[in-house]
Coordinates of C-alpha atoms and ligand atoms in Angstrom, one line a residue:
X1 CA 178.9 65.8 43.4
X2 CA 176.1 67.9 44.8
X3 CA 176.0 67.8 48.4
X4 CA 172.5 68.7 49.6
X5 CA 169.2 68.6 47.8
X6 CA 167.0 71.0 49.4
X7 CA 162.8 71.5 49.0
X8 CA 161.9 74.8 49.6
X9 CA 157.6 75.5 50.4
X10 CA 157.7 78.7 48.4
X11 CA 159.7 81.0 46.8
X12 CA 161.2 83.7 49.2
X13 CA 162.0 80.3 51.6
X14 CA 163.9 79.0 48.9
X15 CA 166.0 82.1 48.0
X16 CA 166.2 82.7 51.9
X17 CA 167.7 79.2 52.5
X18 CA 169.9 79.3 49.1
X19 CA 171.6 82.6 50.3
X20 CA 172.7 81.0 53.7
X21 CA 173.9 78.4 52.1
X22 CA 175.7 80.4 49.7
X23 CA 177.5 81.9 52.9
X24 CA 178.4 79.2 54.1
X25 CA 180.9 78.4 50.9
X26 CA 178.3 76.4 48.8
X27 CA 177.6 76.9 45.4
X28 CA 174.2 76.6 45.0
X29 CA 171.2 76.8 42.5
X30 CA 167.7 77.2 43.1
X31 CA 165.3 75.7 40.4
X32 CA 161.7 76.9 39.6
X33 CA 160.3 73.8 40.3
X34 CA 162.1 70.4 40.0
X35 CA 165.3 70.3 37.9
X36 CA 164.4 69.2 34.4
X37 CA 168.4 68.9 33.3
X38 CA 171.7 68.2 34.8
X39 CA 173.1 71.0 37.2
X40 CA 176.2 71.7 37.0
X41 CA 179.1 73.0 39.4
X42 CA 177.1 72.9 42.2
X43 CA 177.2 72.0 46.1
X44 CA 173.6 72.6 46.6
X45 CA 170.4 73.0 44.8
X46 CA 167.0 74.2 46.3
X47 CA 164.0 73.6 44.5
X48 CA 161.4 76.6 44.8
X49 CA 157.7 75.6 45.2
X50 CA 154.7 76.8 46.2
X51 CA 153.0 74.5 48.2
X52 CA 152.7 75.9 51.6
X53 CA 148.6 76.7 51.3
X54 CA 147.6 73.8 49.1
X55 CA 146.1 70.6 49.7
X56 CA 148.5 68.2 51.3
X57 CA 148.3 65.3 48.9
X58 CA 149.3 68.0 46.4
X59 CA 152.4 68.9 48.5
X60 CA 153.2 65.5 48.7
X61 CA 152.7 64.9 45.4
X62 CA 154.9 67.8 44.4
X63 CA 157.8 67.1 47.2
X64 CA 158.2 63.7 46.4
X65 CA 158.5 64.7 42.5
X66 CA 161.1 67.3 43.5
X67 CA 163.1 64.7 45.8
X68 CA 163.1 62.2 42.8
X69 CA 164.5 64.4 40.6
X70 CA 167.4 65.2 43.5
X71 CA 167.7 61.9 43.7
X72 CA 168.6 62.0 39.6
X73 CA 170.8 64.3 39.9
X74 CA 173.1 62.4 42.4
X75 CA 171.8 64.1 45.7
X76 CA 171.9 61.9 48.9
X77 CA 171.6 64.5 51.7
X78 CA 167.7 66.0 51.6
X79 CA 166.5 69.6 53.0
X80 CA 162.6 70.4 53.7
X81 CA 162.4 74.2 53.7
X82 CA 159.6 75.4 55.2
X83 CA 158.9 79.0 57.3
X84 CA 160.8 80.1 60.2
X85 CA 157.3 80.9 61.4
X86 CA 155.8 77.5 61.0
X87 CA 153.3 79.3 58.9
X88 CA 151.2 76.0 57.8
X89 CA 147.0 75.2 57.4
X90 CA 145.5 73.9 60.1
X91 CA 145.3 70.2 57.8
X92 CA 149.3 70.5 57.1
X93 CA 151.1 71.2 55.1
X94 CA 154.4 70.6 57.2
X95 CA 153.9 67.2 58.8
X96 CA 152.5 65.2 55.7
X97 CA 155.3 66.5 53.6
X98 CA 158.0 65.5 56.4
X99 CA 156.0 62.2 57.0
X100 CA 156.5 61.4 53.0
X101 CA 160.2 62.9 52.5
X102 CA 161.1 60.4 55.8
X103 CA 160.2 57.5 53.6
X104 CA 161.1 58.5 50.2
X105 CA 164.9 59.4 51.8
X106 CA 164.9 56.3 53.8
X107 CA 165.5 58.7 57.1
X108 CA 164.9 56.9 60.6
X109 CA 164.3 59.9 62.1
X110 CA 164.7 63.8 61.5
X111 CA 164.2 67.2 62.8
X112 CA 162.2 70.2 62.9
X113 CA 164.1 73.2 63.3
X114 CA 162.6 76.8 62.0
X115 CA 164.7 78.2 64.2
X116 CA 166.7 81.4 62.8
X117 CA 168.2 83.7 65.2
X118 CA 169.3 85.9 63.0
X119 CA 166.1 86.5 61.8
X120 CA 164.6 86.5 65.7
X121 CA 162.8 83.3 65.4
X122 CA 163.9 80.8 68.1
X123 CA 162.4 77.8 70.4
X124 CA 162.5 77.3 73.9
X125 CA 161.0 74.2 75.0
X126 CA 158.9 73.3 71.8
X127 CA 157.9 77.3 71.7
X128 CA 158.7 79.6 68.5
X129 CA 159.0 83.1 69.5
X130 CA 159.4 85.9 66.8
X131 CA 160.9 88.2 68.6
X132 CA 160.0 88.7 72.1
X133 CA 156.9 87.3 71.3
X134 CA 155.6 83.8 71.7
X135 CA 154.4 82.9 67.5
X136 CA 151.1 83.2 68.3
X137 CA 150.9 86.9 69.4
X138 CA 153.0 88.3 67.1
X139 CA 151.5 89.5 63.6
X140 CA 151.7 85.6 62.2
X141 CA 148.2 85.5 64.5
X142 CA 146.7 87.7 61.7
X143 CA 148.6 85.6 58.7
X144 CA 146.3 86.4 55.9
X145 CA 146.8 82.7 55.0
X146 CA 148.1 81.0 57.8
X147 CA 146.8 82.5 60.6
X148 CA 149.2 80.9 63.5
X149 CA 147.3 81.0 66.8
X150 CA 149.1 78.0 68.8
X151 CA 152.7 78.7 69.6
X152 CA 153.4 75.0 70.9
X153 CA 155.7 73.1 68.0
X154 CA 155.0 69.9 69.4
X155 CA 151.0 70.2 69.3
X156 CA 150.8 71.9 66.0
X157 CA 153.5 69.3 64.2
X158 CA 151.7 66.5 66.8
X159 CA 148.3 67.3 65.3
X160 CA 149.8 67.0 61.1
X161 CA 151.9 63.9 61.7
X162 CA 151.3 60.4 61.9
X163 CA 154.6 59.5 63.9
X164 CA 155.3 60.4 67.0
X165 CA 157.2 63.5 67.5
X166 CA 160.2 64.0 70.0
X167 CA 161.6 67.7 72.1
X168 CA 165.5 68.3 71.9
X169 CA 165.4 71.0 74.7
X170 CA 167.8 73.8 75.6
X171 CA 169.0 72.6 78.8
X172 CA 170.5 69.5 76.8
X173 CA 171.9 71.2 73.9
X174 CA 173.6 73.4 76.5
X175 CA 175.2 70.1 78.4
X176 CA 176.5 69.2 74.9
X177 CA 177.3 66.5 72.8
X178 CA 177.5 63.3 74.8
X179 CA 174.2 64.6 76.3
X180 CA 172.3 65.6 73.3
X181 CA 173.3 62.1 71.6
X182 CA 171.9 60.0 74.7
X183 CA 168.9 62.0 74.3
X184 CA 168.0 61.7 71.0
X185 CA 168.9 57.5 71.4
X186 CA 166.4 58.1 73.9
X187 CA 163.6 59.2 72.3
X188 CA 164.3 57.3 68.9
X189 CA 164.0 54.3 70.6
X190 CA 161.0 55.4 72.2
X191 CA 159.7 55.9 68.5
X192 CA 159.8 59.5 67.9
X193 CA 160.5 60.2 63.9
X194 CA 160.6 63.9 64.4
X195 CA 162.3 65.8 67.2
X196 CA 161.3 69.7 67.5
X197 CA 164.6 71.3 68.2
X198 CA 165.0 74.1 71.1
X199 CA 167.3 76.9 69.7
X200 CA 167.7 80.4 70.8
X201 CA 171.4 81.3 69.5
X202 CA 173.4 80.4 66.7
X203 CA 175.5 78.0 69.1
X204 CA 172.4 75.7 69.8
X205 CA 172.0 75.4 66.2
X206 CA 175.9 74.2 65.4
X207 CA 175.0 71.6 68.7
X208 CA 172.0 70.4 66.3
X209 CA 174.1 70.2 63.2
X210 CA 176.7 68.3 64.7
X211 CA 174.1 66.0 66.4
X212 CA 172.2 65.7 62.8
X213 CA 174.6 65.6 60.2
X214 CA 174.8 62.3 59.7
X215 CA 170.8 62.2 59.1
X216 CA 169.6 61.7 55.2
X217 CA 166.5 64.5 55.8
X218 CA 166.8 67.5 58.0
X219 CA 163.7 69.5 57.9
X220 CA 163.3 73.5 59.2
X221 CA 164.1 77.0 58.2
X222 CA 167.2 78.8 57.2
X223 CA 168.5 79.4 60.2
X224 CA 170.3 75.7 60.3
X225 CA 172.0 76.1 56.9
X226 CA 174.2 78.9 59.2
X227 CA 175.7 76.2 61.2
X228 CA 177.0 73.9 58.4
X229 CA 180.3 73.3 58.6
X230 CA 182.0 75.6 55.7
X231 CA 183.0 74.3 52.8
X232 CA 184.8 77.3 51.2
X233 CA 185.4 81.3 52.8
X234 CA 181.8 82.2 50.6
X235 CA 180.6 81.0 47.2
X236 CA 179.2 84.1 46.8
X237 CA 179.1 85.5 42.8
X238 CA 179.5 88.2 40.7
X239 CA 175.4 88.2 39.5
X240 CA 175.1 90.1 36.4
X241 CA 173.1 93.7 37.7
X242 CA 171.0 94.4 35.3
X243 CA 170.4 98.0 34.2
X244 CA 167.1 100.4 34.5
X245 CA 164.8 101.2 37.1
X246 CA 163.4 98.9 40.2
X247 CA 159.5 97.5 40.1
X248 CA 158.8 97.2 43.6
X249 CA 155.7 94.5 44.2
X250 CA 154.5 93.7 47.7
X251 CA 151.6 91.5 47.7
X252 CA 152.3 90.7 51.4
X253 CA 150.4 92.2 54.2
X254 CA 152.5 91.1 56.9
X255 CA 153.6 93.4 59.6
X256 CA 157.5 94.4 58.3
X257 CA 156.6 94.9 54.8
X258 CA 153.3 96.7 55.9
X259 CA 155.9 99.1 57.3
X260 CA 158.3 98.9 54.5
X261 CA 155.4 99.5 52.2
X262 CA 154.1 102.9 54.5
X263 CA 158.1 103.9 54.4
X264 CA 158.4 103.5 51.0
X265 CA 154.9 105.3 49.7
X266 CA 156.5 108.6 51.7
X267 CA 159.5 108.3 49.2
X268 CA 158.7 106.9 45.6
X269 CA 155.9 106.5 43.4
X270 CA 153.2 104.3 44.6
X271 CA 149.6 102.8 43.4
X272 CA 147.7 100.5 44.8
X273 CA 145.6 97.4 42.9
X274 CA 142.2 97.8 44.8
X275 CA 141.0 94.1 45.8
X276 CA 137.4 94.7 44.7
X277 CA 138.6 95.9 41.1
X278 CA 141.2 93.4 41.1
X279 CA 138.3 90.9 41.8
X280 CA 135.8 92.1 39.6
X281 CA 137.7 93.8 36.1
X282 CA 141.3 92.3 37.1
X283 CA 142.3 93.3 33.1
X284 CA 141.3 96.9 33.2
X285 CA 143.0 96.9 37.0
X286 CA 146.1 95.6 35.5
X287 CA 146.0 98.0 32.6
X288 CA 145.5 100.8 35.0
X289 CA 148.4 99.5 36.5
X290 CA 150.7 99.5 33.8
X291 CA 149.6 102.7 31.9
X292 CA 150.2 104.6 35.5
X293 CA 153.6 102.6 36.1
X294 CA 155.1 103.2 33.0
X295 CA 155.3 106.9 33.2
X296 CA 157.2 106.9 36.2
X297 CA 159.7 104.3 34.9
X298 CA 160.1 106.1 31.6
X299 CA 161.4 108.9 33.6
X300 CA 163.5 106.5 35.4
X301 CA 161.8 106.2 38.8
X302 CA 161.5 103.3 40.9
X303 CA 157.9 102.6 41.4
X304 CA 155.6 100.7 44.1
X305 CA 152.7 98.5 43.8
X306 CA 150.7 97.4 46.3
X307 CA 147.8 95.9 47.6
X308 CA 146.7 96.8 50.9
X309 CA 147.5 100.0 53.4
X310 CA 146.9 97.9 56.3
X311 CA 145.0 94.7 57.8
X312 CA 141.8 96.2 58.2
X313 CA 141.5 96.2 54.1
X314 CA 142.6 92.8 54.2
X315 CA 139.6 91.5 56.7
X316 CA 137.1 93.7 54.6
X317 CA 138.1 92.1 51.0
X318 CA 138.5 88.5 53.1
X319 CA 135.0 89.3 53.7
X320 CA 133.5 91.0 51.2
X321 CA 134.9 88.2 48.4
X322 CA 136.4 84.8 50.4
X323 CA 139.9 84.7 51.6
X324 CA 141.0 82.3 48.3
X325 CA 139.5 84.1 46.1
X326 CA 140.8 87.4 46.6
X327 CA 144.5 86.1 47.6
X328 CA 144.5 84.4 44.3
X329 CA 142.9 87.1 42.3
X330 CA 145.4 89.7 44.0
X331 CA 148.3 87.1 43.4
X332 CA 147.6 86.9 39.9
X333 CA 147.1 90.7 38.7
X334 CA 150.9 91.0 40.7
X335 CA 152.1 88.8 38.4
X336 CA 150.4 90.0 35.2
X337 CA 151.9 93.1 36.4
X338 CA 155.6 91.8 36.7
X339 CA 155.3 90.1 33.3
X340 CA 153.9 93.4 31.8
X341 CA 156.7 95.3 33.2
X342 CA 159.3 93.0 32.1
X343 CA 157.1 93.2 28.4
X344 CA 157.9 96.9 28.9
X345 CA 161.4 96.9 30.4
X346 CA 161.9 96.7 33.1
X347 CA 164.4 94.7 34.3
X348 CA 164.8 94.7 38.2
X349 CA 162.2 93.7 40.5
X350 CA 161.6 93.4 44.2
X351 CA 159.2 91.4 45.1
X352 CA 157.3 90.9 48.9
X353 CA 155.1 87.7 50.2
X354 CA 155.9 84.4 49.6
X355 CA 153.0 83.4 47.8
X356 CA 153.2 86.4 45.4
X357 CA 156.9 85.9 44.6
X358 CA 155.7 82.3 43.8
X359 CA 153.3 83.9 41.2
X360 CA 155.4 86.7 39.6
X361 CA 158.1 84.1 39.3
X362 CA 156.2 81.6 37.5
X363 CA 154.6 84.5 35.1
X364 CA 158.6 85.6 35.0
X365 CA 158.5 81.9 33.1
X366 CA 162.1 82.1 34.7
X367 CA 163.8 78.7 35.4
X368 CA 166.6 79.0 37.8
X369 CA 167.8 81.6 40.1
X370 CA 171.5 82.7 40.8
X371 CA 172.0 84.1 44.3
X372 CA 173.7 87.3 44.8
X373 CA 174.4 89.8 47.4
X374 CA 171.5 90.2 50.1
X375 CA 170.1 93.0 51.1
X376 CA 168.8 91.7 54.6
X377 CA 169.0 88.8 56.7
X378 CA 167.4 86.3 54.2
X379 CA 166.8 88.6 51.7
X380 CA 169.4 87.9 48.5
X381 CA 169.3 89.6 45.2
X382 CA 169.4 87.1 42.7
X383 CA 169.7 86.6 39.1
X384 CA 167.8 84.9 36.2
X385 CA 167.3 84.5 32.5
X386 CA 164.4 85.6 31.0
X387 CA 164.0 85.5 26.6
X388 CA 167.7 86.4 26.8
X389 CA 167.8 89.0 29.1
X390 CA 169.3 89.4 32.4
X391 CA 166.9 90.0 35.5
X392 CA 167.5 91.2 39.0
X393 CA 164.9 89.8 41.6
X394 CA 164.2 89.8 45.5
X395 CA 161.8 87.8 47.1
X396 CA 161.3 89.2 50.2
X397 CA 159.9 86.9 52.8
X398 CA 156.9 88.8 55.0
X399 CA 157.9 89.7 57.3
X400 CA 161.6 89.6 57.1
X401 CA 163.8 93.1 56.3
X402 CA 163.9 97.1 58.2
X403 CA 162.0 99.8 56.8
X404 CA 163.8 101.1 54.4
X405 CA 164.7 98.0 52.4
X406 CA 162.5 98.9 49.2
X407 CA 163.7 102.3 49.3
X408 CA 167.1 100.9 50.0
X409 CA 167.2 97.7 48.0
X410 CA 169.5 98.9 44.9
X411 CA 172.3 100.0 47.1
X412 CA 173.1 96.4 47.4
X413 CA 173.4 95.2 44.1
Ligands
LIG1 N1 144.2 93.5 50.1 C1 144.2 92.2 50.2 N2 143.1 91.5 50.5 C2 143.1 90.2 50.6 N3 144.2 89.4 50.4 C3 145.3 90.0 50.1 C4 145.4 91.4 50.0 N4 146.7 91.8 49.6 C5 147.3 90.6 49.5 N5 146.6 89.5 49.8 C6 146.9 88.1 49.8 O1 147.6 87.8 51.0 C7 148.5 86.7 50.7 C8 149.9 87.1 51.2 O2 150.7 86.0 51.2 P1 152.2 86.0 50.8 O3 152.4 86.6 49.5 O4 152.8 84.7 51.0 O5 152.8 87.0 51.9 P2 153.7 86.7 53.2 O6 155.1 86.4 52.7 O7 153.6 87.9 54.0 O8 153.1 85.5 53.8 C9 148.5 86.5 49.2 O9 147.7 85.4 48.8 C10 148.0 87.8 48.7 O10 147.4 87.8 47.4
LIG2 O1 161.8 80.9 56.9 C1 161.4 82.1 56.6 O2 160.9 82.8 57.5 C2 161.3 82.5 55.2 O3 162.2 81.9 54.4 C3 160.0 82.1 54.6 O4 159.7 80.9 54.4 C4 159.1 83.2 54.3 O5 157.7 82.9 54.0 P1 156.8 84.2 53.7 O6 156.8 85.1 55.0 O7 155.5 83.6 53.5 O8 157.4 84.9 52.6

């Protein structure tokens, strides 16, 4: 009987919300897009897509055919994945979805809760900070994506939802259960269908699991998936590691892996896919690519490809050729890169941005994903099939990991 059936907005979220889970005792799957056969021996399975910067009706579209086929597979307790950031367009994509999922699951009311400690995201009174900073000052301001200027949860849900939407606050998660139950009666019966949850330490997030558990739809980040009650000590496996060197992609430009990426150019091989010839000859830039990769890798080094030094390249190729146009281009020559490597080889692959990992997975033409150790809060190594062969992957959320963790990535398979 599988216990929760989980939508994830893109593709490092779902690995991110699979490996909590995984700690937590449940064995637990994550699908490339819905599940097309029976799963079994599983608790949990989280459906990876990549929906966070498209059209809303399209995300709808796609998480209600993800819940249906949940719903096939026996699921009656539903999970809406989306960032610990919020990150979401300025039409959606977070409310619609949420509006859709609370009908399709028959929910009379659920949560929002990105809150992941952990990971430094938490809310006080409606607010996400990342860090010591309030969401919209940190680096999520500069999101080439989803630029997040308004910190306030309630006005940027308020503004993407049609129902009215409710504030669990800290001071009554901190008076505790009896509290935090009249509360929520409170503003139910008031008509709120979403309550933004205050969180700012693992204990306020086992308050909102308790007060929540008995709700058909919870909807947030990771960070909740923590506080569920355990089913075993881990159901963490042995992942086949898969043998070679490491292809190290970053297609993020967000501030950690910015770093990672400076840290790691000082130590390994490095090249980077220039937007304008990635817009304009993106074949002969792959090519380039590959023919440059493949010497280090033949000799058995780990190599790094990139695509921007730092956010001043980003705003000159934003304007130079449209922000869609050269996220997509640069999205798709990563990916024609992964599946050129893997052509050639190679066989373990880190991958950084959500959007990116969403691409090199699909050109992986992988279909499920086995969670293994992690190498950061967030951050698991996983496992898939691939034309008969084993692959190692990490998708590396933006802005999640230290320095070091491309250089230091291998040491945790
Ligand atoms: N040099 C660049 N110029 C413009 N856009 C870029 C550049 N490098 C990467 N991008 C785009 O920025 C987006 C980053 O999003 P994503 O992969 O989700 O990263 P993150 O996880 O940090 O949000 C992708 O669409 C990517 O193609
Ligand atoms: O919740 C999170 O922060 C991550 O799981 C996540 O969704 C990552 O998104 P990207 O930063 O776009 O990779």
């Amino acid at each position: 009987m599988i216990e929760l059936g989980c939508i994830a907005d893109d593709f490092t979220g779902a690995t991110d919300l699979a490996g909590n889970l995984v700690a937590t005792g449940r064995r637990t799957v994550v699908t490339v897009g819905p599940p097309r056969g029976p799963v079994t021996d599983a608790d949990a399975v989280v459906v990876a897509l990549k929906t966070r910067t498209v059209a809303a009706d399209l995300a709808v579209a796609a998480a209600l055919d993800a819940h249906r086929a949940l719903a096939r597979l026996g699921c009656t307790r539903y999970w809406f994945k989306y960032c610990s950031t919020f990150d979401s367009t300025p039409l959606g994509n977070i409310g619609p979805v949420i509006d859709a999922l609370l009908t399709a699951t028959g929910a009379p009311w659920t949560i929002a809760c990105p809150a992941f400690p952990a990971a430094g995201r938490t809310v006080y009174q409606g607010h996400l900070f990342v860090g010591d900073r309030l969401l919209a000052e940190s680096g999520m301001r500069h999101h080439p994506l989803t630029p997040m200027t308004d910190s306030d949860l309630m006005r940027v849900l308020g503004a993407q939802t049609a129902h009215p939407v409710g504030l669990l606050p800290h001071a009554i998660l901190r008076a505790g259960g009896r509290a935090v139950s009249d509360h929520l009666d409170r503003l139910t019966a008031q008509g709120a269908r979403i309550v933004v949850t205050d969180a700012l330490g693992d204990e306020d997030l086992t308050a909102v699991e308790r007060a929540t558990h008995h709700l058909p739809l919870v909807t947030g980040g990771s960070g909740l998936a923590l506080a569920l009650p355990a089913r075993r000590e881990s159901a963490a496996t042995d992942i086949e590691v898969a043998p070679g060197p490491t292809a190290v992609l970053a297609g993020s430009v967000s501030d950690a892996t910015l770093a990672q990426t400076a840290h790691a150019r000082a130590r390994m091989p490095h090249r980077k896919l220039d937007p304008a010839a990635v817009v304009a000859s993106p074949d002969a830039a792959v090519a380039d690519v590959l023919a440059w990769a493949r010497t280090h890798l033949d000799a058995g080094r780990n190599v790094l490809i990139h695509s921007a030094g730092d956010r001043a390249e980003v705003d000159r190729a934003q304007e130079a050729f449209g922000r869609d146009r050269v996220g997509e281009a640069t999205e798709r020559a990563l990916a024609r890169c992964a599946s050129g490597l893997a052509d050639a080889g190679v066989r373990r692959f880190v991958v950084a941005g959500g959007e990116t990992s969403g691409a090199v997975v699909d050109a992986l033409a992988v279909r499920t994903l086995r969670i293994g150790p992690a190498i950061a809060a967030g951050v698991p190594w996983t496992a898939a099939q691939r034309r008969g062969t084993t692959l190692n992957l990490a998708l590396k959320s933006g802005n999640f990991g230290e320095k070091d963790l491309f250089t230091r990535a291998e040491d945790h398979l």
